[in-house]
Coordinates of C-alpha atoms and ligand atoms in Angstrom, one line a residue:
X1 CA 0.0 0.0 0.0
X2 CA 0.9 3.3 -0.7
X3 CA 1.3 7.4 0.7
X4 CA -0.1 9.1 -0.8
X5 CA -0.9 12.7 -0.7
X6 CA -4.3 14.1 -2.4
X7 CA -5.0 18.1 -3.6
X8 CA -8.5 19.1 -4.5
X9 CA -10.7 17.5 -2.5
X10 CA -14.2 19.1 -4.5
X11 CA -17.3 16.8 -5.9
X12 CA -15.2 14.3 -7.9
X13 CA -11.8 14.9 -5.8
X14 CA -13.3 14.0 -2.2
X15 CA -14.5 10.6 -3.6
X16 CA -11.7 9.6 -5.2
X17 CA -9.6 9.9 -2.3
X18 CA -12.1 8.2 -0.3
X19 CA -11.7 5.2 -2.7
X20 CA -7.7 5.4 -2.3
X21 CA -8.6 5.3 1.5
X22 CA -10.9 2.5 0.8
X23 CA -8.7 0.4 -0.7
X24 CA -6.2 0.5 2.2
X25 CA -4.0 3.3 1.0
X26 CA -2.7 5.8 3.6
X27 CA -3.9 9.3 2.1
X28 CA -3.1 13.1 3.3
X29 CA -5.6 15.5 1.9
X30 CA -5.9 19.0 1.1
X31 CA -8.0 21.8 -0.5
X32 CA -8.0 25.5 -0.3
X33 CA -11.8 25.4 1.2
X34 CA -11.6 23.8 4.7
X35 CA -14.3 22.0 5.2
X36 CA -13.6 19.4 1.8
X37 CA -10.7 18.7 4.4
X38 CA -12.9 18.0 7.3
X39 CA -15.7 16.2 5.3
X40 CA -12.4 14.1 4.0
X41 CA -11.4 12.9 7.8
X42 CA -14.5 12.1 8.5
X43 CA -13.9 9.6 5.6
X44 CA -11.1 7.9 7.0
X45 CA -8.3 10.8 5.6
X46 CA -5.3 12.8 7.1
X47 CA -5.8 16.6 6.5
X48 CA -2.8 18.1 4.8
X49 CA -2.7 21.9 6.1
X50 CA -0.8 22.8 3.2
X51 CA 0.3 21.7 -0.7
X52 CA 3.4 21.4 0.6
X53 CA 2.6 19.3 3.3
X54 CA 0.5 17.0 1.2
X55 CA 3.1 16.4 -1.2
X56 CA 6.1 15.9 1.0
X57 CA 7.1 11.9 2.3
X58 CA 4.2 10.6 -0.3
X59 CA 5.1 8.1 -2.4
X60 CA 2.9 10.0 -5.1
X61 CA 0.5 13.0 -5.1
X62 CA -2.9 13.0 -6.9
X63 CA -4.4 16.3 -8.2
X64 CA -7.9 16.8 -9.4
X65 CA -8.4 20.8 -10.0
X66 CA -11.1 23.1 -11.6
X67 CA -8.6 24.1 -15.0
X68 CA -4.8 24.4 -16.2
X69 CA -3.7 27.7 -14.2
X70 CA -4.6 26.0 -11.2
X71 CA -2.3 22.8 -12.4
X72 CA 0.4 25.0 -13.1
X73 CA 0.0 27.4 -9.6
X74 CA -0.1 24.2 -7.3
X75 CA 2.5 22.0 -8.9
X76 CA 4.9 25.3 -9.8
X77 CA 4.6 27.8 -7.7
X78 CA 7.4 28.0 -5.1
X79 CA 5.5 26.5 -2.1
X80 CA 4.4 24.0 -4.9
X81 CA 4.3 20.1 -5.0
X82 CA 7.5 20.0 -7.2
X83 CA 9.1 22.0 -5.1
X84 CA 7.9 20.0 -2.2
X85 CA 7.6 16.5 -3.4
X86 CA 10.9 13.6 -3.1
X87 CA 12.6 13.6 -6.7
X88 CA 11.1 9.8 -7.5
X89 CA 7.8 10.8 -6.3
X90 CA 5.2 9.9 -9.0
X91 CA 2.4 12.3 -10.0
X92 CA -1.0 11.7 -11.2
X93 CA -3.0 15.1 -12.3
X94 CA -6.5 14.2 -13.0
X95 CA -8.4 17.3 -13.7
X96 CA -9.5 18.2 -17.2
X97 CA -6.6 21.0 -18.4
X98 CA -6.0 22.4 -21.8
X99 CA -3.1 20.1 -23.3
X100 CA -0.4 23.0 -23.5
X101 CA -0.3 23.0 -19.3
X102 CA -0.7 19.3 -19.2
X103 CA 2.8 19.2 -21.4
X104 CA 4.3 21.8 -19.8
X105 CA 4.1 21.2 -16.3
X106 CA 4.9 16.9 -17.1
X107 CA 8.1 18.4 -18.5
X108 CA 9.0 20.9 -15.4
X109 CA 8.5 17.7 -13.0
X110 CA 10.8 15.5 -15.2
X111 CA 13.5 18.3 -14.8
X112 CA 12.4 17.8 -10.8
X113 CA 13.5 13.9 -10.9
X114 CA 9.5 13.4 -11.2
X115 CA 7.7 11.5 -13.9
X116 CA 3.8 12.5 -14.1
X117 CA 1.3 11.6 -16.4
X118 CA -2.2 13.6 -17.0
X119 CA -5.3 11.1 -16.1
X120 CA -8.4 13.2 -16.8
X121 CA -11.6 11.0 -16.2
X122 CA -15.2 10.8 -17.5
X123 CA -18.1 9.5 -15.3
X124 CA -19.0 12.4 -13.5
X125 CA -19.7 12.6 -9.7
X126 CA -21.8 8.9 -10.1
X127 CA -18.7 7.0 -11.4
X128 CA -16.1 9.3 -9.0
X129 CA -18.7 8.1 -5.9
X130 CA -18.5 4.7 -7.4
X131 CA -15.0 3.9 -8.2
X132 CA -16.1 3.1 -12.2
X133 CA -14.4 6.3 -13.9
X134 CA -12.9 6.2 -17.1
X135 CA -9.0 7.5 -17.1
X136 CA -7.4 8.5 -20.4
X137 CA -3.4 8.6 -19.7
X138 CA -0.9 10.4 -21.0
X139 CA 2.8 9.7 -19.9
X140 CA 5.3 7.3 -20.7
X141 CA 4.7 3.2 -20.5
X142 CA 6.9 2.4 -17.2
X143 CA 5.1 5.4 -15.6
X144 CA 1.0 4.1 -16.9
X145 CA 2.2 1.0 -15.4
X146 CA 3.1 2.2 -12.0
X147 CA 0.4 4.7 -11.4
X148 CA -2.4 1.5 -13.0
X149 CA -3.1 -0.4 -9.3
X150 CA -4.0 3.4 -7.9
X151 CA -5.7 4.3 -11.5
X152 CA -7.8 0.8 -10.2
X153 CA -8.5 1.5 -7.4
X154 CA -11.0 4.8 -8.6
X155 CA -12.0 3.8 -11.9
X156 CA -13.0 0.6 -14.2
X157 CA -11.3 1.5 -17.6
X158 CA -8.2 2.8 -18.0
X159 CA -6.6 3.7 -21.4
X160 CA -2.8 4.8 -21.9
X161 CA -3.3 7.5 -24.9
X162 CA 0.9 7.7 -25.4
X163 CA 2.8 10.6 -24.7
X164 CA 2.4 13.5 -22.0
X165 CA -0.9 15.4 -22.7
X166 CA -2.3 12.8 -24.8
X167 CA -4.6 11.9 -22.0
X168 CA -6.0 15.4 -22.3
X169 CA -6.2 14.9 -25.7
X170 CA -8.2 11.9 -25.9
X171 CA -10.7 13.4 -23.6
X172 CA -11.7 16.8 -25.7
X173 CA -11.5 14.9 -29.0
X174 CA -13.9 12.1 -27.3
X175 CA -15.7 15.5 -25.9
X176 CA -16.3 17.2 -28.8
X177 CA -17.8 14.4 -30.6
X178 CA -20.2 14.5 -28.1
X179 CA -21.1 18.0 -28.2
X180 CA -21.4 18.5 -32.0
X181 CA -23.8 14.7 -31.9
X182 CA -26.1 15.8 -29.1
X183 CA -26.6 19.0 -31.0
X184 CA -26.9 16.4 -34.3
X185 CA -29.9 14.3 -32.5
X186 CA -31.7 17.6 -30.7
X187 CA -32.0 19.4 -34.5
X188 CA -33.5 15.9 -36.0
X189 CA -35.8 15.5 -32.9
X190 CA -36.8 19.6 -33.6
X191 CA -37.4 19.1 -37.3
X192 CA -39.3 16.2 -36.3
X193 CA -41.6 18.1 -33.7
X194 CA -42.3 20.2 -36.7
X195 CA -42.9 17.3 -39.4
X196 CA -45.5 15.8 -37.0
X197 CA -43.4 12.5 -36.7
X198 CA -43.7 11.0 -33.3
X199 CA -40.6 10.9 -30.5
X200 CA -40.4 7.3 -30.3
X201 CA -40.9 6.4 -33.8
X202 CA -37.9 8.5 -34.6
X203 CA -35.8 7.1 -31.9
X204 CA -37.4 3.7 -32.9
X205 CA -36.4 4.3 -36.6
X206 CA -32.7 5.7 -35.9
X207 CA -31.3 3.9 -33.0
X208 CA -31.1 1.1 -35.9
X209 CA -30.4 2.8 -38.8
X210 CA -27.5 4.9 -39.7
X211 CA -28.4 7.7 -37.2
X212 CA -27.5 5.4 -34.3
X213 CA -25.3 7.0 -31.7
X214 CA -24.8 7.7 -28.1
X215 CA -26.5 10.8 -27.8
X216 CA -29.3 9.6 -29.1
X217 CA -29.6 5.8 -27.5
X218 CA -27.9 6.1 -24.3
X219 CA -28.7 9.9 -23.3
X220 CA -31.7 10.3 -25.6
X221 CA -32.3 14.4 -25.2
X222 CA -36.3 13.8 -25.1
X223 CA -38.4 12.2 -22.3
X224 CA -40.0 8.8 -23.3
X225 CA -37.3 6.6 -25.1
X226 CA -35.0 6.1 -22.3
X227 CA -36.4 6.7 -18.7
X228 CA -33.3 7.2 -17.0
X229 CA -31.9 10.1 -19.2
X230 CA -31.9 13.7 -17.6
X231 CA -34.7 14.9 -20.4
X232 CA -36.8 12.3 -18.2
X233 CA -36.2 14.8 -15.5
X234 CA -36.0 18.0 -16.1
X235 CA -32.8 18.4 -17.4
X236 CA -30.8 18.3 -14.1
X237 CA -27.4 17.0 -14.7
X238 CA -25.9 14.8 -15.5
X239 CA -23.5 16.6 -17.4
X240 CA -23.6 20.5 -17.2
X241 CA -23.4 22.6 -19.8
X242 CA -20.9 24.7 -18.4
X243 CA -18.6 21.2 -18.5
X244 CA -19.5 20.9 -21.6
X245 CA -18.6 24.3 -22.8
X246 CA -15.3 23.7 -20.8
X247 CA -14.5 21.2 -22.7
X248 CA -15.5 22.5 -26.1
X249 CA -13.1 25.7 -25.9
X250 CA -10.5 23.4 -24.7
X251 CA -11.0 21.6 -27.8
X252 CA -11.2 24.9 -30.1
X253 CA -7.5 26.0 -28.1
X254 CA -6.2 23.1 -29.0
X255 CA -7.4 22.8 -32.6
X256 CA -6.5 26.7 -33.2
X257 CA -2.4 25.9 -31.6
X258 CA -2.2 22.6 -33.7
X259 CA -4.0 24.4 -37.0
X260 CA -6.7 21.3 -37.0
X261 CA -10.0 22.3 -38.8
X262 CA -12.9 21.8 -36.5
X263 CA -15.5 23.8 -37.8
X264 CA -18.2 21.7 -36.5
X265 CA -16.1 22.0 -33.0
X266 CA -16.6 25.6 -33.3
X267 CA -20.0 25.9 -33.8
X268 CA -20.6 23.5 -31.1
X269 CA -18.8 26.0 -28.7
X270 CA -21.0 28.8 -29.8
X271 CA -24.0 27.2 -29.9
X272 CA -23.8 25.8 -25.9
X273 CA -21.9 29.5 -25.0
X274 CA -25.4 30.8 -25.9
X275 CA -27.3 28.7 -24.0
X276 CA -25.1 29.1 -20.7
X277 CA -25.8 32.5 -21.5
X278 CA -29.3 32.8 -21.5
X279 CA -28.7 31.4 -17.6
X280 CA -28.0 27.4 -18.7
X281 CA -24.7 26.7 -17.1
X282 CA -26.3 24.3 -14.3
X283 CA -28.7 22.5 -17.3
X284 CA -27.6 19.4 -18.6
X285 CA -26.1 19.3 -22.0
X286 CA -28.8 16.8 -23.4
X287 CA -31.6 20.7 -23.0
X288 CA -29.8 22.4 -25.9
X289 CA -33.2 21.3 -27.4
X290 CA -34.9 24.0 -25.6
X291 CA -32.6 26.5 -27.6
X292 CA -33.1 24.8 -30.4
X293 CA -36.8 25.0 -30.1
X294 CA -36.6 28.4 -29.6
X295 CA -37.6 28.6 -25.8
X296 CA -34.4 28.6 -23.7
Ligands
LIG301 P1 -14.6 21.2 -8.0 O1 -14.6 22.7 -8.2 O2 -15.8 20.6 -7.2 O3 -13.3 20.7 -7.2 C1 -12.0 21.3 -7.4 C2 -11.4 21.5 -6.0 O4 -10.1 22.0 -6.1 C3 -12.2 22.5 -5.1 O5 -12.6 21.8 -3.9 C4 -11.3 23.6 -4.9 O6 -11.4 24.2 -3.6 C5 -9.9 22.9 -5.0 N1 -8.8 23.8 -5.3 C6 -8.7 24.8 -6.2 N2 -7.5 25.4 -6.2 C7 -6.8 24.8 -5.2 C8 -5.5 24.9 -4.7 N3 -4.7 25.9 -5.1 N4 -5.1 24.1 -3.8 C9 -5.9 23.1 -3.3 N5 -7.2 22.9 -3.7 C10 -7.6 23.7 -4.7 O7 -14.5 20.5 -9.4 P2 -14.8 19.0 -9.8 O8 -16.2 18.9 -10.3 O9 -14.4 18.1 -8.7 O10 -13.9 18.8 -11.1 C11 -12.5 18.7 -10.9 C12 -11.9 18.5 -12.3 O11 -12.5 17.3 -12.9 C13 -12.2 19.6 -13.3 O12 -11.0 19.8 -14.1 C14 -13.3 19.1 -14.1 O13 -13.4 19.6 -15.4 C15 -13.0 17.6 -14.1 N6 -14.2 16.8 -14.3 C16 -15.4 17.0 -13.6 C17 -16.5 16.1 -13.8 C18 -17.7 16.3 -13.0 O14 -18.7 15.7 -13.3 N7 -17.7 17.1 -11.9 C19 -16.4 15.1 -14.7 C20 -15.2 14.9 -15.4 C21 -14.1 15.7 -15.2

């Protein structure tokens, strides 16, 4: 079993240090807001009173932040885990970054003696509570193989992408596809409001012809088809869209730096930025309907 130290203890964060702990791991946690730290004793943690402290006599260190600047400021700055950490120490960043930080920060804690790979996740706060995230990994094969038993131990799949940042990578491309279908399936359910062609015949028709995809079979965007989706109840996420949106601009950075076209990837982005506008950030993604119907 393992030391290991734990920053970002928020809604995904807390759990998966709790499965660490649960597993039989001996984990020091610690967050900027206080009581994340508390509500992580109470789960059978150590509180960390500082990055520093955290990171220090760990036999690795587990981030899970809100975006890249934070990344960078906590493993960076000079009170910051690299400074902190044992050169050997191996590093795990799971939060969702852009991929220029992700690169850039794996290469400042090689110059430390410190291999890290990036390990962003999908499953939301269900699989994070659960233990059955996916990881997407980034970092080189001797490193995916040591961090795999505590990659285990809080998720079900887990995918070695290659290099550093391609972990980040695979998670906007897999991201935007997402974005631009659910858009895809909410237009074709519109147009067929307006045809007069019923719900379930559509999704009847097109979950087994060559419209079939996840958006529209697993996280079918009207109620009816599939109980469990969020259009089933009222849109509550699920999957915000402000994560979406997140994701879809880290997508459209990375495709301007690397001169990829994504013009569907763009219009995506605009298309959810104006429903977080019009007050939609705490919607799931899957009620982009509504302003595509014209009454968001
Ligand atoms: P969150 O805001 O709930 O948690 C982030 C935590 O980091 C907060 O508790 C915050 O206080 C802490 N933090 C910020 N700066 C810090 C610092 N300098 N030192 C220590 N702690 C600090 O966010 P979350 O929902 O847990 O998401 C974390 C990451 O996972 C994000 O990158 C997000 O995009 C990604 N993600 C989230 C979900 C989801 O469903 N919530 C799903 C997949 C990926």
């Amino acid at each position: 079993m393992s030391a290991i130290g734990f920053i970002g203890l928020g809604n995904m964060g807390s759990h998966m240090a709790a499965n660490l702990v649960k597993a039989g791991h001996e984990v020091k946690g610690f967050d900027v807001v206080t009581s994340n730290v508390d509500a992580f004793v109470s789960a059978g943690g150590v509180a960390a009173s500082s990055i520093s402290e955290a990171s220090s006599s760990v036999d690795m260190v587990v981030t899970m932040l809100p975006a890249g600047k934070h990344v960078r400021e906590v493993y960076t700055s000079a009170e910051g885990i690299l400074a902190s950490a044992n050169p050997g120490t191996l590093l795990i960043d799971s939060s969702t970054i852009d991929v220029t930080s992700a690169r850039a920060v794996a290469e400042a804690a090689q110059k430390s003696g410190m291999q890290m790979i990036d390990a962003p996740v999908s499953g939301g706060v269900g699989g994070a509570e659960a233990g059955t995230l996916t990881f997407m990994v980034g970092g080189g094969d001797e490193t995916f193989e040591q961090a795999r038993p505590v990659l285990e131990a809080m998720g079900k799949n887990i995918f070695h992408a290659g290099g550093a940042g391609n972990g980040q990578a695979a998670k906007i491309c897999n991201n935007m596809i997402l974005g631009i279908s659910m858009i895809g399936v909410c237009e074709a359910f519109v147009l067929a409001e307006q045809l007069g062609l019923d719900h379930q015949k559509l999704f009847d028709i097109s979950s087994t012809a060559s419209g079939q995809c996840w958006s529209l079979t697993t996280y079918c965007p009207v109620p009816g088809p599939i109980p469990t989706t969020p259009a089933n109840n009222g849109y509550k996420p699920g999957f915000s869209v402000g994560m979406m949106l997140k994701d879809l601009k880290l997508a459209q950075d990375a495709a301007q730096a690397s001169n990829a076209a994504t013009p569907l990837g763009a219009q995506a982005a605009a298309v959810y930025a104006l429903f977080e506008a019009a007050g939609h950030a705490d919607t799931d993604f899957s009620g982009i309907i509504k302003l595509l119907r014209g009454n968001a």
